[in-house]
């Protein structure tokens, strides 16, 4: 008989390394959840659901408002962690957290009450919005806290329990926020689970989860929807975008350039509704391009934790490689690339601000979502033609129109096929304003009463007097 130890039958626990994208240093290592961990959390959420559903609305609102206050009270600690794992400059991390706190207050203010639809001598019909049960939230790495709160606040205020899966690239701040929030909630109402590539599909398949609210890429969104169909889960999908800005010749270039710059480059372009292509009228194209280049020279890029830095690295190596491949392909196509800033001389996933000067309409940089600090500038001369080019995209998330002519602005905005259009202003997002993607940019709505209703089933109760 051999003395050799039997081979272990327990798989080693997968460990996730969380990397600071500005330095590539490892910030933390976490054990990846397995299927049993998910089952345990779903069971806890299922147990917590009846009591939470029956908790008076006023108490659920108070809990959400309290979570918002906790985020504000811990803003310094959370912002430092968010910058370290996500890469965005500290000021932008603070503004993401301020947004998350604002969302908690705003969503709590709009809870859905019962509605009497008919009231006659014969019958009374009441419409209710009842919670679904256990919700799974799947979140990307660009705005980890804000996008988790976009799901947590409406789920909890409507009486659901929720399990949040942050991106494996950026789980740390979300874990901390949820730890704080759990102090205000019964056990099992809000949980966080972190895992590798297998975890998302386990959630979308899980029979104990009634709804998936997903934010991420269109490719993954399609897989989520296919998987959810097996158990007829409710789904909300907030997916990719390729937002266009249309700039007419009557604008004051010096006024609009800084606004449009930040619309495109906030968080180094890693925002679903970042401007991803700019159509500029040919009369002002050269002046606009030169002003944009000059402005970008005033915006320092570096480690987001350093004083004065306004642009950070991109969040992860895959995204960095993707952007490098887009740049190589654009170079082959002969389109001229303008890089006004030096790349920070350090390690980290830094891609300098790059403008692509009037590339062909069919090129990848125009047609795909770049999700980084590379921006194509395109010329137009005819309004119908530019609207056709803007709409010739599989995406339909946002877009903007810049002109002093209010009638033209409204007409063009109404003809853009997307969920949100902004006129003469950067992206305006609010807990009170519904946010949705058309075409391949999503399904369903987040925010506003329309978004809150997505965490409910409709129930009507029809009552007739017995005699
Ligand atoms: P991604 O689709 O790769 O991942 C998003 C999340 O889904 C992550 O948590 C990931 O772990 C998980 N996931 C991956 N495969 C899965 C699967 N098969 N089933 C279930 N979950 C799975 O997206 P990303 O790269 O993290 O984020 C960038 C994308 O997100 C961009 O396309 C951006 O436009 C989009 N986005 C959209 C919005 C919006 O509101 N429309 C907001 C932010 C980001």
XYZ file of C-alpha atoms and ligand atoms in Angstrom:
511
model
C 0.000 0.000 0.000
C 1.353 3.374 -0.909
C 1.865 6.052 1.737
C 1.181 8.787 -0.763
C -1.482 11.237 0.333
C -4.697 10.963 -1.674
C -5.123 13.707 -4.259
C -7.364 16.415 -2.822
C -10.913 16.357 -4.067
C -11.522 19.980 -3.093
C -10.742 22.521 -5.804
C -8.436 25.276 -4.618
C -10.338 28.505 -4.087
C -9.915 30.849 -7.029
C -8.414 34.161 -5.895
C -9.066 37.499 -7.530
C -6.286 40.056 -7.629
C -7.478 43.647 -7.513
C -5.020 45.906 -9.327
C -4.477 49.657 -9.057
C -4.606 50.691 -12.740
C -2.333 53.691 -12.165
C 0.559 51.597 -10.843
C -0.377 47.969 -11.585
C 0.251 47.259 -7.886
C -1.973 44.609 -6.318
C -4.350 46.268 -3.871
C -6.046 43.179 -2.511
C -6.659 39.497 -3.109
C -10.123 38.102 -2.574
C -11.477 34.578 -2.545
C -13.823 34.041 -5.446
C -17.325 32.901 -4.470
C -18.413 29.460 -5.586
C -21.864 28.117 -6.362
C -22.468 27.153 -2.719
C -21.773 30.713 -1.609
C -24.321 31.955 -4.121
C -26.886 29.353 -3.017
C -26.395 30.376 0.623
C -26.913 34.051 -0.205
C -30.003 33.364 -2.286
C -31.405 31.302 0.609
C -30.715 34.136 3.062
C -32.343 36.679 0.752
C -35.346 34.395 0.220
C -35.775 34.052 3.990
C -35.495 37.804 4.513
C -37.948 38.692 1.734
C -41.415 38.230 3.339
C -40.628 40.414 6.352
C -38.925 43.087 4.217
C -41.804 43.115 1.717
C -44.223 43.646 4.630
C -42.094 46.340 6.276
C -43.948 49.672 6.001
C -42.852 51.756 3.025
C -41.881 54.625 5.322
C -39.317 52.372 7.039
C -37.881 51.151 3.747
C -37.516 54.757 2.587
C -35.781 55.680 5.835
C -33.295 52.832 5.324
C -32.396 54.028 1.817
C -32.057 57.626 2.951
C -29.780 56.407 5.747
C -27.583 54.525 3.266
C -27.189 57.766 1.303
C -26.114 59.585 4.469
C -23.612 56.839 5.336
C -22.047 57.166 1.884
C -21.698 60.944 2.393
C -20.306 60.519 5.911
C -17.626 58.101 4.673
C -16.896 59.956 1.427
C -13.170 60.536 2.108
C -12.422 56.895 2.888
C -14.587 55.614 0.019
C -13.205 58.075 -2.542
C -9.607 57.059 -1.816
C -10.519 53.382 -2.261
C -12.511 54.060 -5.427
C -9.637 55.988 -7.010
C -7.177 53.252 -6.065
C -9.182 50.437 -7.665
C -10.916 52.266 -10.521
C -8.312 54.849 -11.523
C -10.512 57.948 -11.750
C -9.182 61.168 -10.191
C -10.191 61.793 -6.583
C -12.549 64.642 -7.491
C -14.430 62.354 -9.886
C -14.507 59.582 -7.260
C -16.048 62.076 -4.826
C -18.600 63.120 -7.388
C -19.540 59.477 -8.074
C -20.120 58.994 -4.342
C -22.075 62.257 -4.065
C -24.203 61.001 -6.958
C -24.797 57.690 -5.173
C -25.959 59.540 -2.044
C -28.205 61.801 -4.134
C -29.732 58.728 -5.793
C -30.610 57.191 -2.437
C -32.509 60.345 -1.452
C -34.128 60.812 -4.869
C -35.313 57.223 -5.307
C -36.713 57.174 -1.761
C -38.751 60.278 -2.673
C -40.507 58.553 -5.564
C -41.779 55.314 -4.093
C -44.791 53.912 -5.943
C -48.087 54.026 -4.069
C -51.213 51.938 -4.757
C -53.535 53.469 -7.358
C -57.337 53.248 -7.530
C -58.138 52.668 -11.199
C -61.939 52.461 -10.936
C -64.336 53.234 -8.142
C -68.021 52.722 -8.902
C -71.013 51.391 -7.013
C -70.320 47.995 -8.649
C -66.618 47.646 -8.081
C -63.329 49.080 -6.918
C -60.148 48.243 -8.840
C -56.790 48.915 -7.193
C -53.436 48.603 -8.924
C -50.442 47.691 -6.767
C -46.778 47.308 -7.579
C -45.564 44.346 -5.566
C -41.894 43.368 -5.161
C -40.463 40.460 -7.110
C -38.434 38.664 -4.437
C -34.674 38.268 -4.834
C -32.967 40.563 -7.345
C -29.486 39.992 -8.761
C -27.530 43.127 -9.687
C -24.584 42.767 -12.071
C -22.384 45.848 -12.293
C -19.432 46.948 -14.512
C -16.117 48.525 -13.525
C -16.500 52.103 -14.746
C -18.860 53.527 -12.063
C -18.980 50.645 -9.588
C -20.676 52.439 -6.696
C -23.086 54.705 -8.574
C -24.321 51.902 -10.821
C -24.753 49.518 -7.875
C -26.828 52.156 -6.050
C -28.957 52.685 -9.200
C -30.080 49.087 -8.555
C -29.927 48.815 -4.765
C -32.089 51.868 -4.020
C -35.122 50.981 -6.185
C -34.910 47.270 -5.312
C -34.932 47.908 -1.581
C -37.474 50.705 -1.513
C -39.964 48.503 -3.385
C -39.490 45.673 -0.859
C -37.113 43.303 -2.675
C -33.944 41.711 -1.376
C -30.872 42.174 -3.554
C -27.531 40.463 -4.149
C -24.955 42.676 -5.843
C -22.153 41.305 -7.993
C -19.549 43.990 -8.669
C -17.085 43.599 -11.506
C -14.122 41.436 -10.448
C -11.944 44.419 -11.473
C -13.529 46.852 -8.977
C -15.231 45.143 -6.025
C -13.577 46.890 -3.065
C -15.549 50.132 -2.678
C -18.832 48.324 -3.324
C -18.020 45.793 -0.598
C -17.342 48.649 1.830
C -20.509 50.562 0.886
C -22.607 47.430 1.335
C -20.937 46.666 4.675
C -21.986 50.148 5.838
C -25.491 49.799 4.405
C -26.034 46.417 6.060
C -25.917 48.140 9.470
C -29.282 49.721 8.560
C -31.007 46.665 7.118
C -32.233 43.283 8.344
C -29.898 40.375 7.579
C -30.287 39.070 4.016
C -31.897 42.173 2.472
C -28.693 43.441 0.846
C -25.664 41.248 0.136
C -22.567 41.413 -2.031
C -20.910 38.534 -3.827
C -17.592 38.643 -5.636
C -16.363 36.099 -8.112
C -14.719 35.309 -11.398
C -16.171 34.760 -14.850
C -18.461 31.892 -13.839
C -20.372 33.829 -11.195
C -22.482 36.045 -13.493
C -23.866 33.064 -15.447
C -24.628 31.233 -12.159
C -26.696 34.223 -11.108
C -28.567 34.554 -14.397
C -29.394 30.814 -14.261
C -30.302 30.682 -10.583
C -33.938 29.618 -10.056
C -34.139 31.526 -6.761
C -33.419 34.898 -8.406
C -36.484 36.637 -9.836
C -34.829 39.498 -11.713
C -31.447 40.482 -13.068
C -30.611 44.133 -13.378
C -27.517 44.220 -15.553
C -25.227 47.043 -16.615
C -22.376 46.206 -18.942
C -21.511 45.571 -22.549
C -24.027 44.700 -25.257
C -22.307 41.356 -25.944
C -22.673 40.274 -22.314
C -26.195 41.714 -22.144
C -27.280 39.353 -24.908
C -25.892 36.380 -22.952
C -27.641 37.577 -19.805
C -30.984 37.836 -21.577
C -30.627 34.398 -23.170
C -29.773 32.811 -19.833
C -32.581 34.611 -17.966
C -35.154 33.411 -20.489
C -34.951 29.829 -19.150
C -36.605 30.854 -15.879
C -38.496 33.867 -17.311
C -36.563 36.222 -15.068
C -37.349 39.889 -15.380
C -34.387 41.713 -16.910
C -33.245 45.272 -17.135
C -30.274 45.750 -19.436
C -28.237 48.954 -19.569
C -25.671 48.330 -22.284
C -23.129 50.004 -24.511
C -23.407 53.253 -26.412
C -21.821 55.230 -29.226
C -23.162 58.690 -28.447
C -22.694 61.412 -31.013
C -22.438 65.153 -30.398
C -23.674 67.286 -33.307
C -22.147 70.765 -33.337
C -23.771 73.396 -35.568
C -21.821 76.396 -36.910
C -23.589 79.061 -34.818
C -22.067 77.948 -31.475
C -19.436 79.923 -29.581
C -16.526 77.485 -29.937
C -14.702 78.718 -26.824
C -17.773 78.132 -24.675
C -18.742 74.699 -25.957
C -15.292 73.105 -26.325
C -14.579 72.583 -22.598
C -18.075 71.187 -22.065
C -17.853 68.769 -24.972
C -14.306 67.791 -23.966
C -15.541 66.655 -20.553
C -18.602 65.008 -22.064
C -16.177 62.767 -23.967
C -13.265 62.380 -21.566
C -14.741 62.230 -18.058
C -13.408 59.062 -16.399
C -11.031 58.813 -19.385
C -13.953 58.147 -21.713
C -15.172 55.139 -19.719
C -18.783 56.203 -19.361
C -21.664 54.553 -21.186
C -22.999 57.984 -22.210
C -19.619 59.533 -22.955
C -19.568 61.344 -26.287
C -17.873 58.802 -28.534
C -17.920 60.694 -31.857
C -18.299 64.407 -32.614
C -19.876 65.666 -35.840
C -18.793 69.270 -36.394
C -20.174 71.490 -39.142
C -17.529 72.009 -41.835
C -17.687 75.824 -41.445
C -16.169 75.602 -37.949
C -14.479 72.186 -38.075
C -10.849 73.373 -38.094
C -11.414 76.035 -35.429
C -13.296 73.578 -33.212
C -10.649 70.845 -33.597
C -7.809 73.259 -32.801
C -9.626 74.608 -29.732
C -10.263 71.054 -28.507
C -6.588 70.182 -28.936
C -5.527 73.354 -27.116
C -7.947 72.682 -24.277
C -6.793 69.094 -23.841
C -3.217 70.350 -23.279
C -4.473 72.031 -20.083
C -5.807 68.772 -18.590
C -3.202 66.786 -16.659
C -3.233 62.992 -16.817
C -1.700 60.806 -14.126
C -2.376 58.795 -10.996
C -5.865 59.853 -9.892
C -4.703 60.000 -6.275
C -2.228 62.813 -7.062
C -3.171 66.435 -6.506
C -4.363 68.263 -9.626
C -4.729 65.203 -11.871
C -7.913 65.390 -13.966
C -7.587 62.279 -16.157
C -6.618 58.844 -14.889
C -5.581 55.597 -16.565
C -8.043 53.230 -18.195
C -9.264 50.674 -15.713
C -7.730 47.378 -16.777
C -5.230 45.708 -19.043
C -7.821 44.237 -21.437
C -9.296 47.667 -22.044
C -5.810 49.125 -22.508
C -4.952 46.442 -25.110
C -8.246 47.017 -26.931
C -7.537 50.730 -27.214
C -4.013 50.037 -28.476
C -5.465 47.797 -31.184
C -7.953 50.499 -32.189
C -5.094 53.003 -32.433
C -3.010 50.629 -34.564
C -5.930 50.015 -36.890
C -6.652 53.737 -37.192
C -2.995 54.347 -38.035
C -3.143 51.730 -40.846
C -6.251 53.405 -42.258
C -4.213 56.585 -42.763
C -6.506 58.794 -40.620
C -4.412 61.340 -38.789
C -4.067 60.886 -35.014
C -3.464 63.905 -32.834
C -2.064 63.289 -29.359
C -1.627 66.653 -27.698
C -0.450 65.354 -24.319
C 2.572 63.298 -23.336
C 1.813 59.854 -21.875
C 2.592 59.893 -18.137
C 6.026 58.436 -17.704
C 5.157 55.581 -15.375
C 3.672 52.149 -15.217
C -0.094 51.841 -15.332
C -2.689 51.651 -18.084
C -2.315 55.174 -19.443
C -3.662 56.063 -22.868
C -3.170 59.748 -23.709
C -6.043 61.812 -25.092
C -6.073 61.164 -28.836
C -8.183 62.812 -31.530
C -8.760 61.088 -34.870
C -9.085 63.746 -37.560
C -12.097 63.081 -39.798
C -11.691 59.302 -40.280
C -13.873 57.378 -42.758
C -17.420 56.918 -41.461
C -17.151 53.127 -41.679
C -13.962 52.851 -39.596
C -13.978 50.934 -36.316
C -13.247 54.058 -34.284
C -16.498 55.599 -35.568
C -18.680 52.497 -35.542
C -17.579 50.780 -32.315
C -17.730 51.813 -28.704
C -14.115 52.740 -27.877
C -14.689 53.270 -24.114
C -11.458 55.198 -23.639
C -9.792 58.557 -24.329
C -9.718 58.292 -28.135
C -12.206 60.437 -30.002
C -13.067 60.702 -33.695
C -13.959 64.161 -35.042
C -16.087 64.113 -38.184
C -17.177 66.828 -40.620
C -20.726 67.399 -41.805
C -22.475 69.953 -43.977
C -26.099 68.804 -44.228
C -28.505 68.281 -41.315
C -30.399 65.324 -42.789
C -27.132 63.647 -43.681
C -25.639 64.024 -40.199
C -28.779 62.628 -38.557
C -28.641 59.651 -40.899
C -24.985 59.041 -39.970
C -25.678 59.399 -36.255
C -28.570 56.943 -36.415
C -26.715 54.424 -38.575
C -25.469 52.702 -35.439
C -26.583 49.592 -33.601
C -26.456 51.665 -30.404
C -29.022 54.195 -29.172
C -28.061 55.303 -25.677
C -27.503 59.085 -25.630
C -26.407 62.003 -27.759
C -26.199 65.787 -27.791
C -26.981 68.763 -30.016
C -25.187 72.098 -29.830
C -26.752 75.186 -31.460
C -28.259 78.524 -30.527
C -31.323 77.794 -32.663
C -33.890 76.230 -30.295
C -36.191 74.983 -33.077
C -33.349 73.292 -34.921
C -32.070 71.782 -31.659
C -35.468 70.315 -30.786
C -36.063 68.985 -34.283
C -32.668 67.289 -34.403
C -32.982 65.920 -30.840
C -36.349 64.364 -31.669
C -34.869 62.653 -34.724
C -31.940 61.075 -32.833
C -32.756 57.459 -32.113
C -31.578 57.174 -28.522
C -32.891 57.079 -24.976
C -31.469 60.444 -23.851
C -30.593 63.577 -25.805
C -29.008 66.656 -24.254
C -29.225 70.082 -25.881
C -26.388 72.527 -25.173
C -25.344 70.723 -22.033
C -23.310 67.761 -20.882
C -24.994 64.527 -19.764
C -27.712 65.309 -17.242
C -28.529 62.212 -15.186
C -30.930 62.347 -12.265
C -32.732 59.868 -10.013
C -35.946 61.550 -11.237
C -35.251 61.203 -14.978
C -35.801 57.842 -16.716
C -32.669 56.470 -18.373
C -32.890 53.836 -21.090
C -31.184 52.508 -24.167
C -32.803 52.107 -27.572
C -31.785 49.427 -30.065
C -28.744 47.413 -28.843
C -28.115 49.819 -25.963
C -30.526 48.128 -23.636
C -33.899 46.976 -22.539
C -36.058 48.587 -19.908
C -35.480 51.690 -17.838
C -33.509 52.783 -14.807
C -34.323 55.800 -12.618
C -37.485 57.815 -12.246
C -40.794 56.116 -11.475
C -40.495 54.085 -14.701
C -37.232 52.616 -13.400
C -38.571 51.902 -9.924
C -41.558 50.018 -11.365
C -39.143 47.570 -13.022
C -38.505 46.059 -9.587
C -42.179 45.129 -9.244
C -44.949 43.015 -10.660
C -48.308 44.645 -11.265
C -51.139 43.260 -9.218
C -54.749 44.419 -9.551
C -57.311 43.734 -6.866
C -60.917 44.043 -7.958
C -63.543 44.189 -5.232
C -67.315 44.006 -5.590
C -69.767 44.354 -2.726
C -71.360 40.968 -1.937
C -74.892 42.345 -2.175
P -19.015 43.492 -19.162
O -20.244 43.219 -19.949
O -17.755 42.817 -19.541
O -19.239 43.110 -17.630
C -20.277 43.664 -16.863
C -20.560 42.748 -15.690
O -21.077 41.508 -16.171
C -19.343 42.392 -14.837
O -19.742 42.350 -13.477
C -18.979 40.988 -15.341
O -18.284 40.232 -14.387
C -20.367 40.405 -15.608
N -20.421 39.312 -16.590
C -19.514 38.986 -17.543
N -19.963 37.943 -18.276
C -21.184 37.612 -17.772
C -22.166 36.630 -18.128
N -21.986 35.776 -19.141
N -23.310 36.590 -17.421
C -23.528 37.449 -16.414
N -22.634 38.412 -16.021
C -21.472 38.478 -16.701
O -18.872 45.084 -19.153
P -17.660 45.946 -18.561
O -16.500 45.794 -19.500
O -17.511 45.645 -17.119
O -18.271 47.435 -18.674
C -18.157 48.221 -19.816
C -19.426 48.193 -20.629
O -20.538 48.550 -19.816
C -19.432 49.198 -21.770
O -19.973 48.602 -22.932
C -20.363 50.298 -21.276
O -20.969 51.076 -22.296
C -21.340 49.506 -20.499
N -22.039 50.372 -19.551
C -23.354 50.670 -19.785
C -24.022 51.525 -18.926
C -25.464 51.883 -19.151
O -26.105 52.337 -18.221
N -25.999 51.713 -20.343
C -23.362 52.064 -17.833
C -22.026 51.731 -17.632
C -21.366 50.871 -18.492
